[in-house]
Coordinates of N, CA and C in Angstrom, one line a residue:
M1 N -16.6 26.0 32.3 CA -17.2 24.8 32.1 C -16.7 24.1 30.8
R2 N -16.2 22.9 30.8 CA -15.7 22.2 29.7 C -16.8 21.4 29.0
L3 N -16.9 21.5 27.7 CA -17.8 20.6 27.0 C -17.3 19.2 26.8
R4 N -17.9 18.2 27.3 CA -17.5 16.9 27.2 C -18.2 16.2 26.0
L5 N -17.4 15.5 25.2 CA -18.0 14.8 24.0 C -18.6 13.5 24.5
P6 N -19.6 13.0 23.9 CA -20.2 11.8 24.3 C -19.3 10.6 24.1
T7 N -19.3 9.7 25.0 CA -18.4 8.5 25.0 C -19.1 7.4 24.3
E8 N -18.4 6.8 23.3 CA -18.9 5.6 22.6 C -18.3 4.3 23.0
R9 N -19.0 3.3 23.1 CA -18.5 2.0 23.5 C -19.0 0.9 22.4
P10 N -18.4 0.9 21.2 CA -18.9 0.0 20.2 C -18.7 -1.4 20.5
T11 N -19.5 -2.3 20.0 CA -19.3 -3.7 20.3 C -18.2 -4.3 19.4
E12 N -17.9 -3.6 18.3 CA -16.8 -4.0 17.5 C -16.1 -2.8 16.9
P13 N -14.8 -2.9 16.5 CA -14.1 -1.7 16.0 C -14.8 -1.1 14.8
P14 N -14.9 0.2 14.7 CA -15.5 0.9 13.5 C -14.6 0.6 12.3
T15 N -15.1 0.7 11.2 CA -14.4 0.5 9.9 C -14.2 1.9 9.2
G16 N -13.1 2.1 8.7 CA -12.8 3.3 8.0 C -12.0 3.1 6.7
Y17 N -11.8 4.1 5.9 CA -11.1 4.0 4.6 C -10.2 5.2 4.5
K18 N -9.0 4.9 3.9 CA -8.0 6.0 3.7 C -7.2 5.6 2.5
I19 N -6.3 6.5 2.1 CA -5.4 6.1 1.0 C -3.9 6.3 1.6
A20 N -3.0 5.5 1.0 CA -1.6 5.6 1.4 C -0.7 5.0 0.3
H21 N 0.6 5.2 0.5 CA 1.5 4.6 -0.4 C 2.2 3.4 0.2
P22 N 2.2 2.3 -0.5 CA 2.9 1.1 0.1 C 4.4 1.4 0.1
V23 N 5.1 0.9 1.1 CA 6.6 1.0 1.2 C 7.2 -0.3 1.5
L24 N 8.5 -0.4 1.1 CA 9.3 -1.6 1.4 C 10.6 -1.2 2.0
S25 N 11.0 -1.9 3.1 CA 12.2 -1.6 3.7 C 13.4 -1.7 2.8
Q26 N 14.5 -1.1 3.1 CA 15.7 -1.1 2.3 C 16.2 -2.5 2.0
D27 N 16.1 -3.3 3.1 CA 16.6 -4.7 2.9 C 15.6 -5.7 2.3
G28 N 14.4 -5.2 2.1 CA 13.4 -6.0 1.4 C 12.7 -7.0 2.3
T29 N 12.8 -6.8 3.7 CA 12.2 -7.8 4.6 C 10.9 -7.3 5.3
R30 N 10.6 -6.0 5.2 CA 9.4 -5.5 5.8 C 8.7 -4.6 4.9
A31 N 7.3 -4.7 5.0 CA 6.5 -3.9 4.2 C 5.5 -3.1 5.1
G32 N 5.1 -2.0 4.6 CA 4.1 -1.1 5.3 C 3.6 -0.1 4.5
F33 N 3.2 1.1 5.1 CA 2.5 2.1 4.3 C 3.0 3.5 4.9
T34 N 2.9 4.5 4.0 CA 3.1 5.9 4.5 C 2.0 6.7 4.0
G35 N 1.6 7.7 4.8 CA 0.4 8.6 4.5 C 0.7 9.5 3.3
V36 N -0.4 10.2 3.0 CA -0.3 11.1 1.8 C -0.3 12.6 2.2
S37 N -0.4 12.9 3.6 CA -0.5 14.2 4.0 C 0.5 14.5 5.1
L38 N 0.1 15.0 6.2 CA 1.0 15.4 7.3 C 1.7 14.2 7.9
G39 N 1.1 13.0 8.0 CA 1.7 11.9 8.6 C 2.7 11.1 7.6
A40 N 2.9 11.7 6.5 CA 3.8 11.0 5.5 C 5.2 10.7 6.0
A41 N 5.6 11.5 7.0 CA 7.0 11.3 7.5 C 7.1 10.2 8.4
L42 N 6.0 9.5 8.8 CA 6.0 8.5 9.8 C 5.4 7.2 9.2
P43 N 6.1 6.4 8.5 CA 5.6 5.1 7.9 C 5.1 4.2 9.0
Y44 N 4.1 3.4 8.7 CA 3.4 2.6 9.7 C 3.2 1.2 9.2
G45 N 3.1 0.2 10.1 CA 2.8 -1.2 9.8 C 1.3 -1.5 9.7
V46 N 1.0 -2.7 9.4 CA -0.4 -3.1 9.3 C -1.1 -2.9 10.6
L47 N -0.5 -3.3 11.7 CA -1.0 -3.1 13.0 C -0.1 -2.1 13.8
D48 N -0.5 -0.9 14.1 CA 0.4 0.1 14.6 C -0.3 1.1 15.4
D49 N 0.5 1.8 16.3 CA 0.0 2.9 17.1 C 0.4 4.2 16.5
A50 N -0.4 5.2 16.6 CA -0.1 6.5 16.1 C 0.9 7.3 17.0
S51 N 1.6 8.2 16.4 CA 2.6 9.0 17.1 C 2.3 10.5 16.7
C52 N 2.6 11.4 17.6 CA 2.4 12.8 17.3 C 3.5 13.2 16.3
V53 N 3.1 13.7 15.1 CA 4.0 14.0 14.1 C 4.9 15.3 14.5
Y54 N 4.4 16.0 15.5 CA 5.1 17.2 16.0 C 6.1 16.8 17.1
G55 N 6.1 15.6 17.5 CA 7.1 15.2 18.5 C 6.7 15.5 19.9
R56 N 5.4 15.9 20.1 CA 4.9 16.2 21.5 C 4.7 14.9 22.2
R57 N 4.7 14.9 23.5 CA 4.7 13.8 24.4 C 3.3 13.3 24.7
H58 N 2.3 14.0 24.2 CA 0.9 13.6 24.6 C 0.5 12.3 23.8
R59 N -0.5 11.7 24.2 CA -1.0 10.4 23.5 C -2.0 10.8 22.5
P60 N -1.8 10.4 21.2 CA -2.8 10.7 20.2 C -4.1 9.8 20.5
P61 N -5.3 10.4 20.1 CA -5.5 11.7 19.4 C -5.8 12.7 20.5
A62 N -4.9 13.7 20.6 CA -5.1 14.8 21.6 C -6.1 15.8 21.0
R63 N -7.0 16.4 21.8 CA -8.0 17.3 21.3 C -7.4 18.6 20.8
L64 N -6.4 19.0 21.3 CA -5.8 20.3 20.9 C -4.7 20.1 19.9
C65 N -4.6 19.0 19.3 CA -3.6 18.7 18.3 C -4.3 18.0 17.1
D66 N -3.7 17.9 16.0 CA -4.3 17.1 14.9 C -3.5 15.8 14.6
C67 N -2.9 15.3 15.7 CA -2.1 14.0 15.6 C -3.0 12.8 15.6
G68 N -2.5 11.7 15.2 CA -3.3 10.4 15.2 C -3.5 10.0 13.8
F69 N -4.0 8.8 13.6 CA -4.3 8.3 12.3 C -5.6 8.9 11.9
H70 N -5.8 9.1 10.6 CA -7.1 9.7 10.1 C -7.7 8.7 9.0
C71 N -9.0 8.7 9.0 CA -9.7 8.0 8.0 C -11.1 8.6 7.8
V72 N -11.8 8.2 6.7 CA -13.1 8.6 6.5 C -14.1 7.5 6.6
H73 N -15.4 7.8 6.8 CA -16.4 6.8 7.0 C -16.7 6.0 5.7
D74 N -16.7 6.8 4.6 CA -17.3 6.3 3.3 C -16.2 5.9 2.4
R75 N -16.3 4.7 1.8 CA -15.3 4.2 0.9 C -15.2 5.1 -0.4
T76 N -16.4 5.6 -0.8 CA -16.4 6.4 -2.0 C -15.6 7.7 -1.8
A77 N -15.7 8.3 -0.6 CA -15.0 9.5 -0.4 C -13.5 9.2 -0.4
A78 N -13.0 8.1 0.1 CA -11.6 7.8 0.0 C -11.2 7.5 -1.4
E79 N -12.0 6.8 -2.2 CA -11.7 6.6 -3.6 C -11.6 7.8 -4.4
A80 N -12.4 8.9 -4.0 CA -12.3 10.1 -4.8 C -11.0 10.8 -4.6
L81 N -10.3 10.6 -3.5 CA -8.9 11.2 -3.3 C -7.9 10.6 -4.3
L82 N -8.2 9.4 -4.8 CA -7.3 8.8 -5.8 C -7.3 9.4 -7.1
C83 N -8.3 10.3 -7.4 CA -8.4 11.0 -8.7 C -7.4 12.1 -8.8
T84 N -6.9 12.7 -7.7 CA -6.0 13.8 -7.8 C -4.6 13.4 -8.3
T85 N -4.0 14.3 -9.0 CA -2.7 14.0 -9.6 C -1.7 13.4 -8.7
E86 N -1.5 14.0 -7.5 CA -0.5 13.6 -6.6 C -0.8 12.3 -5.9
H87 N -2.0 11.8 -6.0 CA -2.4 10.6 -5.3 C -2.7 9.4 -6.2
R88 N -2.4 9.6 -7.5 CA -2.8 8.5 -8.4 C -2.1 7.2 -8.1
A89 N -0.9 7.2 -7.6 CA -0.2 6.0 -7.3 C -0.5 5.4 -5.9
A90 N -1.3 6.0 -5.2 CA -1.6 5.5 -3.8 C -2.6 4.3 -3.9
V91 N -2.7 3.6 -2.8 CA -3.6 2.5 -2.7 C -4.8 2.8 -1.7
L92 N -5.9 2.1 -1.9 CA -7.0 2.3 -1.0 C -6.9 1.3 0.2
L93 N -7.0 1.8 1.4 CA -6.9 0.9 2.6 C -8.3 0.9 3.3
E94 N -8.7 -0.3 3.7 CA -9.8 -0.5 4.6 C -9.2 -0.9 6.0
V95 N -9.6 -0.1 7.0 CA -8.9 -0.2 8.3 C -9.9 -0.4 9.4
S96 N -9.5 -1.0 10.5 CA -10.2 -1.1 11.7 C -9.7 0.0 12.7
V97 N -10.6 0.8 13.2 CA -10.3 1.9 14.1 C -10.2 1.3 15.5
L98 N -9.0 1.3 16.1 CA -8.8 0.7 17.4 C -8.4 1.8 18.4
G99 N -8.6 1.5 19.7 CA -8.2 2.4 20.8 C -9.1 3.6 20.8
A100 N -8.6 4.7 21.4 CA -9.4 5.9 21.6 C -9.5 6.6 20.2
Y101 N -10.7 7.2 20.0 CA -10.9 7.9 18.7 C -11.8 9.1 19.0
I102 N -11.7 10.1 18.1 CA -12.5 11.2 18.0 C -13.3 11.1 16.7
R103 N -14.6 11.2 16.8 CA -15.5 11.1 15.6 C -15.8 12.4 15.1
F104 N -15.6 12.6 13.8 CA -16.0 13.8 13.1 C -17.1 13.5 12.1
E105 N -17.6 14.5 11.4 CA -18.7 14.3 10.5 C -18.3 13.4 9.3
R106 N -17.1 13.4 8.9 CA -16.7 12.6 7.7 C -15.8 11.4 8.1
G107 N -15.3 11.4 9.3 CA -14.4 10.3 9.6 C -13.9 10.3 11.1
F108 N -12.8 9.6 11.3 CA -12.2 9.5 12.6 C -10.8 10.0 12.7
R109 N -10.4 10.4 13.9 CA -9.0 10.6 14.2 C -8.7 9.7 15.4
Y110 N -7.7 8.8 15.4 CA -7.7 7.8 16.3 C -6.3 7.3 16.7
A111 N -6.2 6.5 17.7 CA -4.9 6.1 18.3 C -4.2 4.9 17.7
R112 N -5.0 4.0 17.2 CA -4.4 2.7 16.8 C -5.2 2.1 15.7
Q113 N -4.6 1.4 14.7 CA -5.3 0.9 13.6 C -4.8 -0.5 13.2
R114 N -5.6 -1.2 12.5 CA -5.2 -2.4 11.8 C -5.7 -2.3 10.3
V115 N -4.7 -2.4 9.4 CA -5.1 -2.4 8.0 C -5.5 -3.7 7.6
R116 N -6.8 -3.9 7.2 CA -7.3 -5.2 6.8 C -7.1 -5.5 5.3
T117 N -7.4 -4.5 4.5 CA -7.3 -4.8 3.0 C -6.7 -3.6 2.3
A118 N -5.8 -3.9 1.4 CA -5.2 -2.8 0.5 C -5.6 -3.1 -0.9
T119 N -6.3 -2.2 -1.6 CA -6.7 -2.4 -2.9 C -5.8 -1.6 -3.9
V120 N -5.1 -2.3 -4.8 CA -4.1 -1.7 -5.6 C -4.8 -1.4 -7.0
G121 N -4.7 -0.2 -7.5 CA -5.2 0.2 -8.8 C -4.4 -0.3 -9.9
P122 N -4.7 0.0 -11.1 CA -4.0 -0.5 -12.3 C -2.6 0.1 -12.5
C123 N -1.8 -0.6 -13.3 CA -0.5 -0.1 -13.6 C -0.7 1.2 -14.4
A124 N 0.4 2.0 -14.5 CA 0.3 3.3 -15.2 C -0.1 3.1 -16.7
C125 N 0.2 1.9 -17.2 CA -0.2 1.6 -18.6 C -1.6 1.2 -18.8
G126 N -2.3 1.0 -17.7 CA -3.7 0.6 -17.7 C -4.0 -0.8 -17.4
A127 N -3.0 -1.7 -17.5 CA -3.2 -3.1 -17.2 C -3.3 -3.4 -15.7
P128 N -4.0 -4.5 -15.4 CA -4.1 -4.8 -13.9 C -2.8 -5.0 -13.3
A129 N -2.7 -4.6 -12.0 CA -1.4 -4.8 -11.3 C -1.1 -6.2 -11.0
A130 N 0.2 -6.6 -11.2 CA 0.6 -8.0 -10.8 C 1.6 -7.8 -9.7
A131 N 2.2 -6.6 -9.4 CA 3.2 -6.4 -8.4 C 3.2 -5.0 -8.0
L132 N 4.0 -4.7 -6.9 CA 4.2 -3.4 -6.5 C 5.7 -3.1 -6.8
A133 N 6.0 -2.1 -7.6 CA 7.4 -1.9 -8.0 C 7.9 -0.5 -7.5
D134 N 9.2 -0.3 -7.5 CA 9.9 0.9 -7.1 C 9.2 2.1 -7.8
A135 N 8.7 3.1 -7.0 CA 8.0 4.2 -7.6 C 9.0 5.4 -7.9
G136 N 10.3 5.2 -7.5 CA 11.3 6.2 -7.8 C 11.5 7.3 -6.7
W137 N 10.8 7.1 -5.6 CA 11.0 8.0 -4.4 C 10.9 7.1 -3.2
G138 N 11.1 7.8 -2.0 CA 10.9 7.0 -0.8 C 11.3 7.9 0.4
R139 N 11.4 7.2 1.6 CA 11.8 7.8 2.8 C 13.1 7.2 3.3
P140 N 13.8 7.7 4.2 CA 15.0 7.1 4.7 C 14.7 5.6 5.1
G141 N 15.4 4.7 4.5 CA 15.3 3.3 4.8 C 14.1 2.6 4.2
R142 N 13.3 3.3 3.4 CA 12.1 2.7 2.8 C 11.9 3.2 1.4
R143 N 11.6 2.3 0.5 CA 11.3 2.6 -0.9 C 9.8 2.7 -1.1
A144 N 9.3 3.7 -1.7 CA 7.9 3.8 -2.0 C 7.6 2.9 -3.3
L145 N 6.5 2.2 -3.3 CA 6.1 1.3 -4.3 C 4.8 1.8 -5.0
A146 N 4.7 1.4 -6.3 CA 3.5 1.7 -7.0 C 3.1 0.5 -7.9
A147 N 1.8 0.5 -8.3 CA 1.3 -0.7 -9.0 C 2.0 -0.8 -10.3
A148 N 2.3 -2.1 -10.7 CA 3.0 -2.4 -12.0 C 2.4 -3.7 -12.5
C149 N 2.2 -3.8 -13.8 CA 1.8 -5.0 -14.5 C 3.1 -5.8 -14.7
A150 N 2.9 -7.1 -15.2 CA 4.0 -8.0 -15.4 C 4.9 -7.4 -16.5
G151 N 4.3 -6.7 -17.5 CA 5.2 -6.2 -18.6 C 5.9 -5.0 -18.3
C152 N 5.5 -4.2 -17.3 CA 6.2 -3.0 -16.9 C 7.2 -3.1 -15.8
V153 N 7.2 -4.2 -15.1 CA 8.1 -4.3 -14.0 C 9.6 -4.2 -14.4
R154 N 10.0 -5.0 -15.5 CA 11.3 -5.0 -16.0 C 12.3 -5.2 -14.9
G155 N 13.4 -4.4 -14.8 CA 14.4 -4.6 -13.8 C 14.3 -3.9 -12.5
R156 N 13.1 -3.2 -12.3 CA 12.9 -2.5 -11.1 C 12.8 -3.4 -9.9
T157 N 13.2 -2.9 -8.7 CA 12.9 -3.6 -7.5 C 11.4 -3.7 -7.3
S158 N 10.9 -4.9 -7.1 CA 9.4 -5.2 -7.0 C 9.1 -6.4 -6.2
V159 N 7.9 -6.4 -5.7 CA 7.4 -7.6 -5.0 C 6.0 -7.9 -5.5
P160 N 5.6 -9.2 -5.8 CA 4.3 -9.5 -6.1 C 3.3 -9.1 -5.0
L161 N 2.1 -9.0 -5.4 CA 1.1 -8.5 -4.4 C 1.0 -9.5 -3.2
A162 N 1.1 -10.8 -3.5 CA 1.1 -11.8 -2.4 C 2.3 -11.7 -1.5
A163 N 3.5 -11.4 -2.1 CA 4.7 -11.3 -1.3 C 4.6 -10.1 -0.4
F164 N 4.0 -9.0 -0.9 CA 3.9 -7.8 -0.1 C 3.0 -8.1 1.1
A165 N 1.9 -8.8 0.9 CA 1.0 -9.1 2.0 C 1.7 -10.0 3.1
R166 N 2.5 -10.9 2.6 CA 3.2 -11.8 3.5 C 4.3 -11.0 4.3
L167 N 5.0 -10.1 3.6 CA 6.0 -9.3 4.4 C 5.3 -8.4 5.4
A168 N 4.2 -7.8 5.0 CA 3.5 -6.9 5.9 C 2.9 -7.7 7.1
G169 N 2.4 -8.9 6.9 CA 2.0 -9.7 8.0 C 0.6 -9.3 8.6
E170 N 0.3 -9.8 9.7 CA -1.0 -9.5 10.4 C -2.2 -9.8 9.6
G171 N -2.2 -10.8 8.7 CA -3.4 -11.1 8.0 C -3.8 -10.1 6.9
L172 N -2.9 -9.3 6.5 CA -3.3 -8.3 5.5 C -3.7 -8.9 4.2
R173 N -4.8 -8.4 3.5 CA -5.2 -8.9 2.2 C -4.8 -7.8 1.2
V174 N -4.2 -8.2 0.1 CA -3.8 -7.2 -1.0 C -4.6 -7.7 -2.2
V175 N -5.4 -6.8 -2.8 CA -6.1 -7.2 -4.0 C -5.9 -6.2 -5.1
A176 N -6.0 -6.7 -6.3 CA -5.8 -5.8 -7.5 C -7.1 -5.5 -8.1
E177 N -7.3 -4.3 -8.5 CA -8.6 -3.8 -9.1 C -8.5 -3.9 -10.6
R178 N -9.5 -4.4 -11.3 CA -9.5 -4.5 -12.8 C -10.5 -3.6 -13.3
D179 N -10.1 -2.6 -14.1 CA -11.0 -1.6 -14.8 C -12.0 -1.1 -13.9
G180 N -11.7 -0.7 -12.7 CA -12.7 -0.1 -11.8 C -13.7 -1.1 -11.3
A181 N -13.6 -2.4 -11.6 CA -14.6 -3.4 -11.1 C -14.2 -3.9 -9.8
L182 N -14.8 -4.9 -9.3 CA -14.5 -5.5 -8.0 C -13.1 -6.0 -8.0
P183 N -12.4 -5.9 -6.8 CA -11.0 -6.4 -6.7 C -10.9 -7.9 -7.0
V184 N -9.8 -8.3 -7.6 CA -9.6 -9.7 -7.9 C -8.2 -10.1 -7.5
A185 N -7.8 -11.3 -7.7 CA -6.5 -11.8 -7.3 C -6.1 -11.5 -5.9
G186 N -7.0 -11.7 -5.0 CA -6.7 -11.5 -3.6 C -5.7 -12.4 -3.0
L187 N -5.0 -11.9 -2.0 CA -4.0 -12.8 -1.4 C -3.8 -12.5 0.0
V188 N -3.7 -13.6 0.8 CA -3.5 -13.4 2.3 C -2.3 -14.3 2.7
G189 N -1.6 -13.9 3.7 CA -0.6 -14.7 4.3 C -1.0 -15.5 5.4
L190 N -2.1 -16.2 5.3 CA -2.7 -17.0 6.4 C -2.5 -18.5 6.2
A191 N -3.1 -19.2 7.1 CA -2.8 -20.7 7.2 C -3.4 -21.4 6.0
D192 N -4.4 -20.7 5.3 CA -5.0 -21.5 4.2 C -4.2 -21.5 2.9
L193 N -3.0 -20.8 2.9 CA -2.1 -20.9 1.8 C -1.6 -22.3 1.6
A194 N -1.6 -22.9 0.4 CA -1.1 -24.2 0.2 C 0.3 -24.1 -0.4
G195 N 0.9 -25.2 -0.6 CA 2.2 -25.3 -1.3 C 3.4 -25.2 -0.4
P196 N 4.6 -25.4 -0.9 CA 5.8 -25.3 -0.1 C 6.1 -23.9 0.4
E197 N 6.6 -23.9 1.6 CA 7.0 -22.6 2.3 C 5.9 -21.6 2.3
G198 N 4.6 -22.1 2.5 CA 3.5 -21.1 2.6 C 3.1 -20.4 1.4
L199 N 3.6 -20.8 0.2 CA 3.2 -20.2 -1.1 C 1.9 -20.8 -1.6
G200 N 1.0 -20.0 -2.0 CA -0.3 -20.6 -2.5 C -0.3 -20.3 -4.0
V201 N -1.4 -20.7 -4.6 CA -1.6 -20.6 -6.1 C -1.5 -19.1 -6.5
P202 N -2.2 -18.2 -5.9 CA -2.2 -16.8 -6.4 C -0.7 -16.3 -6.3
E203 N 0.0 -16.6 -5.2 CA 1.3 -16.1 -5.1 C 2.3 -16.6 -6.1
L204 N 2.2 -18.0 -6.3 CA 3.0 -18.6 -7.3 C 2.7 -18.1 -8.7
A205 N 1.4 -17.8 -9.0 CA 1.0 -17.3 -10.3 C 1.6 -15.9 -10.5
A206 N 1.6 -15.1 -9.5 CA 2.2 -13.7 -9.6 C 3.7 -13.8 -9.9
E207 N 4.3 -14.7 -9.1 CA 5.8 -14.9 -9.3 C 6.1 -15.3 -10.7
A208 N 5.3 -16.3 -11.2 CA 5.5 -16.8 -12.6 C 5.3 -15.7 -13.6
A209 N 4.3 -14.8 -13.4 CA 4.1 -13.7 -14.4 C 5.3 -12.8 -14.4
L210 N 5.8 -12.5 -13.3 CA 7.0 -11.6 -13.2 C 8.2 -12.2 -13.9
L211 N 8.4 -13.5 -13.6 CA 9.5 -14.2 -14.3 C 9.4 -14.2 -15.8
Q212 N 8.2 -14.5 -16.2 CA 7.9 -14.5 -17.7 C 8.2 -13.2 -18.3
A213 N 7.7 -12.1 -17.6 CA 7.9 -10.7 -18.2 C 9.4 -10.4 -18.3
R214 N 10.2 -10.8 -17.3 CA 11.6 -10.6 -17.3 C 12.3 -11.4 -18.4
L215 N 11.9 -12.7 -18.6 CA 12.4 -13.5 -19.7 C 12.1 -12.9 -21.0
D216 N 10.9 -12.4 -21.2 CA 10.5 -11.7 -22.5 C 11.4 -10.5 -22.7
W217 N 11.7 -9.8 -21.7 CA 12.6 -8.6 -21.9 C 14.0 -9.0 -22.3
F218 N 14.5 -10.0 -21.6 CA 15.9 -10.5 -21.9 C 15.9 -11.0 -23.4
Q219 N 14.9 -11.7 -23.8 CA 14.9 -12.2 -25.1 C 14.9 -11.1 -26.2
T220 N 14.1 -10.0 -25.8 CA 14.1 -8.9 -26.7 C 15.5 -8.2 -26.8
Q221 N 16.2 -8.1 -25.7 CA 17.5 -7.5 -25.7 C 18.5 -8.4 -26.5
L222 N 18.4 -9.7 -26.3 CA 19.2 -10.7 -27.0 C 19.0 -10.6 -28.5
A223 N 17.7 -10.4 -28.9 CA 17.4 -10.3 -30.3 C 18.0 -9.0 -30.9
R224 N 18.0 -8.0 -30.2 CA 18.5 -6.7 -30.7 C 20.1 -6.8 -30.8
L225 N 20.7 -7.5 -29.8 CA 22.1 -7.7 -29.9 C 22.5 -8.6 -31.1
G226 N 21.6 -9.6 -31.4 CA 21.8 -10.4 -32.5 C 21.7 -9.7 -33.8
E227 N 20.8 -8.7 -33.9 CA 20.6 -7.9 -35.1 C 21.8 -7.1 -35.4
H228 N 22.4 -6.4 -34.2 CA 23.5 -5.6 -34.4 C 24.7 -6.4 -34.8
G229 N 24.8 -7.6 -34.2 CA 26.0 -8.5 -34.6 C 25.9 -8.9 -36.1
A230 N 24.7 -9.3 -36.6 CA 24.6 -9.7 -38.0 C 24.9 -8.5 -38.9
G231 N 24.5 -7.3 -38.5 CA 24.8 -6.1 -39.3 C 26.3 -5.9 -39.4
G232 N 27.0 -6.1 -38.2 CA 28.4 -5.9 -38.2 C 29.1 -6.8 -39.1
E233 N 28.7 -8.1 -39.2 CA 29.3 -9.1 -40.0 C 29.1 -8.8 -41.5
A234 N 27.8 -8.3 -41.8 CA 27.6 -8.0 -43.1 C 28.5 -6.9 -43.6
N235 N 28.6 -5.8 -42.8 CA 29.5 -4.7 -43.1 C 30.9 -5.2 -43.3
G236 N 31.3 -6.2 -42.5 CA 32.7 -6.7 -42.6 C 32.9 -7.4 -43.9
D237 N 31.9 -8.1 -44.4 CA 32.0 -8.9 -45.6 C 32.2 -7.9 -46.8
K238 N 31.4 -6.8 -46.7 CA 31.5 -5.8 -47.8 C 32.9 -5.2 -47.9
G239 N 33.5 -5.1 -46.8 CA 34.9 -4.5 -46.8 C 35.8 -5.5 -47.4

C-alpha cells in the first residue's frame, strides 16, 4: 500500500525564499542566477523549469530523487544562510513556486519558478551596492557577479542593478540593501520606466555613479603619472 501525500490546489502560487549567485552571460546580453548547493551546475533564468541535476529523464520534483528547485518558507531562514562564509556574496531571492511541488516542514521542492525580487547586500567595503561586478569565478559561458559600490567597481566587468534587471527580464526587481535596513533603489524593467530607450531615473543614476567612479580612478592615475613626470624632470635638472 502506497502512502499518498495530500494534494494542494492553492488559489495563487506559494511564495518562497532562497539565495543564489547572480550570473552574466559571456557576451553580456543575458542575466540569471546559479544556486549555492547541488544545483549550482545548472544556471537558471528568472522564469525557468527545473532539470534533474543527475541527468535522469524523470520530471522534477521526483519523490525518489532530490531534483527540482528548492526554497524555504521563511525569509529570515534564507537570510541566515547569507551569514556563512561561502555564501556572503550571494543575493536573496523572493520566488513564486509554480507547477508541481512537494511541501516540506521548512520549504518546497518544485518544478518551475519565477524570481520576483533579488535583494543585493552591501559591497565588500560595506557601502551600499550600485552594481553587480565580476566576482572572479564563474561557470562555462557565465561570469558570477557580486555586489559592488561605485568606488570599488573600477575596471571590472560590471552592470548596474537596473541593467541586470533589464537583461534578466520577466519583470524582475533588483533592490540594494542599506545597512541591513529595508531595500532601496529598486528597479524594474517594466513599462513605467521613463526616458529614452526605456531607461528610468534609477537606472540612469546608477550608470552615472559608475561613470563618475571610473573618472575619479582615471584622474587619480593621471595625477600619479604627473607626479612621476615632475620627479623625473627635477632629477634631470639636477644632473
